[in-house]
Amino acid sequence: MTTGGEMTPVELYEKLKQAWSLETSSAWQPDNPARGQCSVTAIAVHDILGGDIMKTRTPGGTHFYNRVNGVKWDLTISQFDRPIPFEDLPSDRAEAMADTSPAQYELLRKRLGL
C-alpha cells in the first residue's frame, strides 16, 4: 500500500489475479485468468484508483483499461498472446458495464474487499 493507505496499481493487480474466476467472466480460463476480465476490471480499478476508463478495438472486440493520473494501466493485458493497439478512446462506466453484468461486478468488488 502507499503511505496514504491507498492501493497501488501493482498491489491491485496482485489482488485481481486472486479474485478473477469463471464467476467474474464467462471467458475466464485457469491458464489465462485475465481473459474476458477487462470490462469488470476497468470498472473496479476506476472505483479504487479513479482516473478514466479507456477502450481500444481488438480483433476480439472492444478492450477496456484505465488511465490514472495520465498513466495507462491495463491490468488485463496478459490475456493477449500478441501486442494489441491502444487507441486510447474515451469510455465510461456505463459502456464497460454493458460488457459485463452487475453480478460479476459485485462479486469482483466483494473479492477485492470493497
Coordinates of N, CA and C in Angstrom, one line a residue:
M1 N 0.8 -1.2 0.0 CA 0.0 0.0 0.0 C 0.9 1.2 0.0
T2 N 0.3 2.3 -0.5 CA 1.1 3.6 -0.5 C 1.0 4.1 0.9
T3 N 1.8 5.1 1.2 CA 1.8 5.7 2.6 C 0.5 6.2 3.0
G4 N -0.4 6.7 2.1 CA -1.7 7.2 2.4 C -2.7 6.1 2.6
G5 N -2.3 4.8 2.5 CA -3.3 3.7 2.7 C -4.0 3.3 1.4
E6 N -3.6 4.0 0.3 CA -4.3 3.7 -1.0 C -3.5 2.6 -1.6
M7 N -4.2 1.7 -2.4 CA -3.6 0.6 -3.1 C -2.9 1.1 -4.3
T8 N -1.8 0.6 -4.6 CA -1.1 0.9 -5.9 C -1.6 0.0 -7.0
P9 N -1.5 0.4 -8.3 CA -1.9 -0.5 -9.3 C -1.2 -1.8 -9.3
V10 N 0.0 -1.9 -8.9 CA 0.7 -3.2 -8.8 C 0.1 -4.1 -7.7
E11 N -0.2 -3.5 -6.6 CA -0.8 -4.2 -5.5 C -2.2 -4.7 -5.9
L12 N -2.9 -3.8 -6.6 CA -4.3 -4.1 -7.1 C -4.2 -5.3 -8.0
Y13 N -3.3 -5.3 -8.9 CA -3.1 -6.4 -9.9 C -2.9 -7.7 -9.1
E14 N -2.1 -7.8 -8.1 CA -1.9 -9.0 -7.3 C -3.2 -9.5 -6.7
K15 N -4.1 -8.6 -6.2 CA -5.4 -8.9 -5.7 C -6.3 -9.4 -6.8
L16 N -6.3 -8.8 -7.9 CA -7.1 -9.1 -9.0 C -6.9 -10.6 -9.5
K17 N -5.6 -10.9 -9.6 CA -5.2 -12.3 -10.0 C -5.9 -13.3 -9.1
Q18 N -6.1 -13.1 -7.9 CA -6.7 -14.0 -6.9 C -8.2 -13.9 -7.0
A19 N -8.7 -12.8 -7.4 CA -10.2 -12.6 -7.5 C -10.9 -13.0 -8.7
W20 N -10.2 -13.0 -9.9 CA -10.8 -13.4 -11.1 C -11.1 -14.9 -11.1
S21 N -12.3 -15.2 -11.8 CA -12.7 -16.5 -11.9 C -13.8 -16.6 -13.0
L22 N -14.3 -17.8 -13.2 CA -15.4 -18.0 -14.1 C -16.6 -17.3 -13.7
E23 N -16.7 -16.9 -12.4 CA -17.9 -16.2 -11.9 C -17.7 -14.7 -12.2
T24 N -16.5 -14.2 -12.5 CA -16.4 -12.8 -12.8 C -16.3 -12.5 -14.3
S25 N -16.1 -13.6 -15.1 CA -16.1 -13.6 -16.6 C -16.3 -15.0 -17.1
S26 N -17.3 -15.1 -18.0 CA -17.5 -16.5 -18.6 C -16.4 -16.9 -19.5
A27 N -15.5 -16.0 -19.8 CA -14.4 -16.3 -20.7 C -13.1 -16.7 -19.9
W28 N -13.2 -16.6 -18.6 CA -12.0 -17.0 -17.8 C -11.5 -18.4 -18.0
Q29 N -10.2 -18.5 -18.0 CA -9.6 -19.9 -18.1 C -8.5 -20.0 -17.0
P30 N -8.3 -21.1 -16.4 CA -7.3 -21.3 -15.4 C -5.9 -20.9 -15.9
D31 N -5.6 -21.2 -17.2 CA -4.2 -20.9 -17.7 C -4.2 -19.4 -18.3
N32 N -5.3 -18.7 -18.3 CA -5.4 -17.3 -18.7 C -6.4 -16.6 -17.9
P33 N -6.1 -16.3 -16.6 CA -7.1 -15.8 -15.7 C -7.6 -14.4 -16.0
A34 N -6.8 -13.6 -16.8 CA -7.3 -12.3 -17.2 C -8.2 -12.3 -18.3
R35 N -8.4 -13.4 -19.0 CA -9.2 -13.5 -20.2 C -10.6 -13.1 -19.9
G36 N -11.1 -12.1 -20.7 CA -12.5 -11.7 -20.5 C -12.8 -10.8 -19.3
Q37 N -11.8 -10.4 -18.6 CA -12.0 -9.7 -17.3 C -11.8 -8.2 -17.5
C38 N -11.6 -7.7 -18.8 CA -11.2 -6.3 -19.0 C -12.3 -5.3 -18.5
S39 N -13.6 -5.5 -18.9 CA -14.6 -4.6 -18.5 C -14.9 -4.5 -17.0
V40 N -15.1 -5.6 -16.4 CA -15.3 -5.7 -15.0 C -14.1 -5.1 -14.2
T41 N -12.9 -5.4 -14.7 CA -11.7 -4.9 -14.0 C -11.6 -3.4 -14.2
A42 N -11.8 -2.9 -15.4 CA -11.7 -1.5 -15.6 C -12.6 -0.7 -14.7
I43 N -13.8 -1.2 -14.4 CA -14.8 -0.5 -13.5 C -14.2 -0.6 -12.1
A44 N -13.8 -1.8 -11.7 CA -13.2 -1.9 -10.3 C -12.0 -1.0 -10.1
V45 N -11.1 -1.0 -11.1 CA -9.9 -0.1 -11.0 C -10.4 1.4 -10.9
H46 N -11.4 1.7 -11.6 CA -11.9 3.1 -11.6 C -12.5 3.4 -10.1
D47 N -13.1 2.4 -9.5 CA -13.6 2.6 -8.2 C -12.5 2.8 -7.2
I48 N -11.4 2.1 -7.4 CA -10.3 2.2 -6.4 C -9.3 3.3 -6.7
L49 N -8.9 3.5 -7.9 CA -7.9 4.4 -8.3 C -8.4 5.7 -9.0
G50 N -9.6 5.7 -9.4 CA -10.2 6.9 -10.1 C -9.7 6.9 -11.5
G51 N -9.5 8.1 -12.0 CA -9.0 8.2 -13.4 C -10.1 8.0 -14.4
D52 N -9.6 7.5 -15.6 CA -10.5 7.4 -16.7 C -10.6 5.9 -17.2
I53 N -11.7 5.5 -17.7 CA -11.9 4.2 -18.4 C -11.7 4.5 -19.9
M54 N -10.8 3.7 -20.4 CA -10.4 3.9 -21.8 C -10.8 2.6 -22.6
K55 N -10.8 2.7 -23.9 CA -11.0 1.5 -24.7 C -10.2 1.5 -26.0
T56 N -10.1 0.3 -26.6 CA -9.5 0.2 -27.9 C -10.2 -1.0 -28.6
R57 N -10.1 -1.0 -29.9 CA -10.7 -2.1 -30.7 C -9.6 -3.1 -30.9
T58 N -10.0 -4.4 -30.7 CA -9.1 -5.5 -31.0 C -9.8 -6.5 -31.9
P59 N -9.1 -7.4 -32.5 CA -9.8 -8.4 -33.3 C -10.9 -9.2 -32.6
G60 N -10.7 -9.3 -31.2 CA -11.7 -10.0 -30.4 C -12.9 -9.1 -29.9
G61 N -12.8 -7.8 -30.2 CA -13.8 -6.9 -29.7 C -13.2 -5.7 -29.0
T62 N -14.1 -5.0 -28.3 CA -13.6 -3.9 -27.5 C -12.9 -4.3 -26.3
H63 N -11.8 -3.7 -26.0 CA -10.9 -3.9 -24.8 C -10.9 -2.7 -23.9
F64 N -11.2 -2.8 -22.7 CA -11.2 -1.7 -21.7 C -10.0 -1.8 -20.8
Y65 N -9.6 -0.6 -20.4 CA -8.4 -0.4 -19.5 C -8.5 0.9 -18.8
N66 N -7.5 1.3 -18.1 CA -7.6 2.6 -17.3 C -6.5 3.5 -17.6
R67 N -6.7 4.8 -17.3 CA -5.7 5.8 -17.3 C -5.9 6.6 -16.0
V68 N -4.8 6.5 -15.1 CA -4.8 7.1 -13.8 C -3.7 8.1 -13.7
N69 N -4.0 9.3 -13.4 CA -3.0 10.4 -13.3 C -2.2 10.5 -14.6
G70 N -2.8 10.3 -15.8 CA -2.1 10.4 -17.0 C -1.3 9.1 -17.4
V71 N -1.4 8.1 -16.6 CA -0.6 6.9 -16.9 C -1.6 5.7 -17.3
K72 N -1.3 5.0 -18.3 CA -2.1 3.9 -18.8 C -1.9 2.7 -18.0
W73 N -2.9 2.1 -17.4 CA -2.8 0.9 -16.7 C -3.8 -0.1 -17.3
D74 N -3.2 -1.2 -17.9 CA -4.0 -2.3 -18.4 C -3.7 -3.5 -17.6
L75 N -4.5 -3.7 -16.6 CA -4.3 -4.8 -15.7 C -4.7 -6.2 -16.2
T76 N -5.3 -6.2 -17.4 CA -5.7 -7.5 -18.0 C -5.0 -7.7 -19.3
I77 N -3.9 -7.0 -19.6 CA -3.2 -7.2 -20.8 C -2.6 -8.6 -21.0
S78 N -2.4 -9.3 -19.9 CA -1.8 -10.7 -20.0 C -2.8 -11.7 -20.7
Q79 N -4.0 -11.3 -21.0 CA -4.9 -12.2 -21.7 C -4.6 -12.3 -23.1
F80 N -3.8 -11.4 -23.7 CA -3.5 -11.4 -25.1 C -2.2 -12.1 -25.4
D81 N -2.1 -12.8 -26.4 CA -0.9 -13.6 -26.8 C 0.0 -12.8 -27.8
R82 N -0.5 -11.6 -28.1 CA 0.3 -10.7 -29.0 C 0.0 -9.3 -28.7
P83 N 0.8 -8.3 -29.1 CA 0.5 -6.9 -28.8 C -0.8 -6.5 -29.4
I84 N -1.4 -5.6 -28.7 CA -2.7 -5.0 -29.2 C -2.5 -3.5 -29.4
P85 N -3.3 -2.9 -30.3 CA -3.2 -1.4 -30.5 C -3.9 -0.7 -29.3
F86 N -3.4 0.4 -29.0 CA -4.0 1.2 -27.9 C -4.5 2.5 -28.6
E87 N -5.8 2.6 -28.9 CA -6.3 3.8 -29.5 C -6.6 4.9 -28.4
D88 N -6.6 4.5 -27.2 CA -6.9 5.4 -26.1 C -8.2 6.2 -26.3
L89 N -9.3 5.5 -26.7 CA -10.6 6.1 -26.9 C -11.3 6.3 -25.6
P90 N -11.9 7.4 -25.4 CA -12.6 7.6 -24.1 C -13.8 6.6 -24.0
S91 N -14.0 6.2 -22.8 CA -15.1 5.3 -22.5 C -15.7 5.7 -21.1
D92 N -16.6 4.9 -20.6 CA -17.1 5.3 -19.3 C -17.6 4.0 -18.6
R93 N -18.1 4.1 -17.4 CA -18.6 3.0 -16.6 C -19.8 2.3 -17.3
A94 N -20.7 3.1 -17.8 CA -21.9 2.5 -18.5 C -21.5 1.6 -19.6
E95 N -20.6 2.1 -20.5 CA -20.2 1.3 -21.6 C -19.4 0.0 -21.2
A96 N -18.6 0.1 -20.2 CA -17.9 -1.0 -19.7 C -18.8 -2.0 -19.0
M97 N -19.8 -1.5 -18.3 CA -20.8 -2.3 -17.6 C -21.7 -3.1 -18.6
A98 N -21.9 -2.5 -19.8 CA -22.7 -3.2 -20.8 C -21.9 -4.4 -21.3
D99 N -20.6 -4.5 -21.0 CA -19.8 -5.7 -21.4 C -19.7 -6.7 -20.3
T100 N -20.3 -6.5 -19.2 CA -20.2 -7.4 -18.0 C -21.6 -7.5 -17.5
S101 N -21.7 -7.9 -16.2 CA -23.0 -7.9 -15.6 C -22.9 -7.4 -14.2
P102 N -24.0 -6.9 -13.6 CA -23.9 -6.4 -12.2 C -23.5 -7.4 -11.3
A103 N -23.9 -8.7 -11.5 CA -23.5 -9.8 -10.6 C -22.0 -10.0 -10.6
Q104 N -21.4 -10.0 -11.8 CA -20.0 -10.2 -11.9 C -19.2 -9.0 -11.3
Y105 N -19.7 -7.8 -11.5 CA -19.1 -6.6 -10.9 C -19.1 -6.7 -9.4
E106 N -20.3 -7.0 -8.8 CA -20.5 -7.0 -7.4 C -19.6 -8.1 -6.7
L107 N -19.5 -9.3 -7.4 CA -18.6 -10.3 -6.9 C -17.2 -9.9 -6.9
L108 N -16.7 -9.3 -8.0 CA -15.3 -8.8 -8.0 C -15.1 -7.8 -6.9
R109 N -16.0 -6.9 -6.7 CA -15.8 -5.9 -5.7 C -15.7 -6.5 -4.3
K110 N -16.6 -7.5 -4.1 CA -16.6 -8.3 -2.8 C -15.2 -9.0 -2.6
R111 N -14.7 -9.6 -3.6 CA -13.5 -10.3 -3.5 C -12.3 -9.4 -3.3
L112 N -12.4 -8.1 -3.8 CA -11.4 -7.1 -3.6 C -11.5 -6.4 -2.2
G113 N -12.6 -6.7 -1.5 CA -12.8 -6.1 -0.2 C -13.4 -4.8 -0.3
L114 N -14.1 -4.5 -1.3 CA -14.8 -3.1 -1.5 C -16.2 -3.1 -1.0

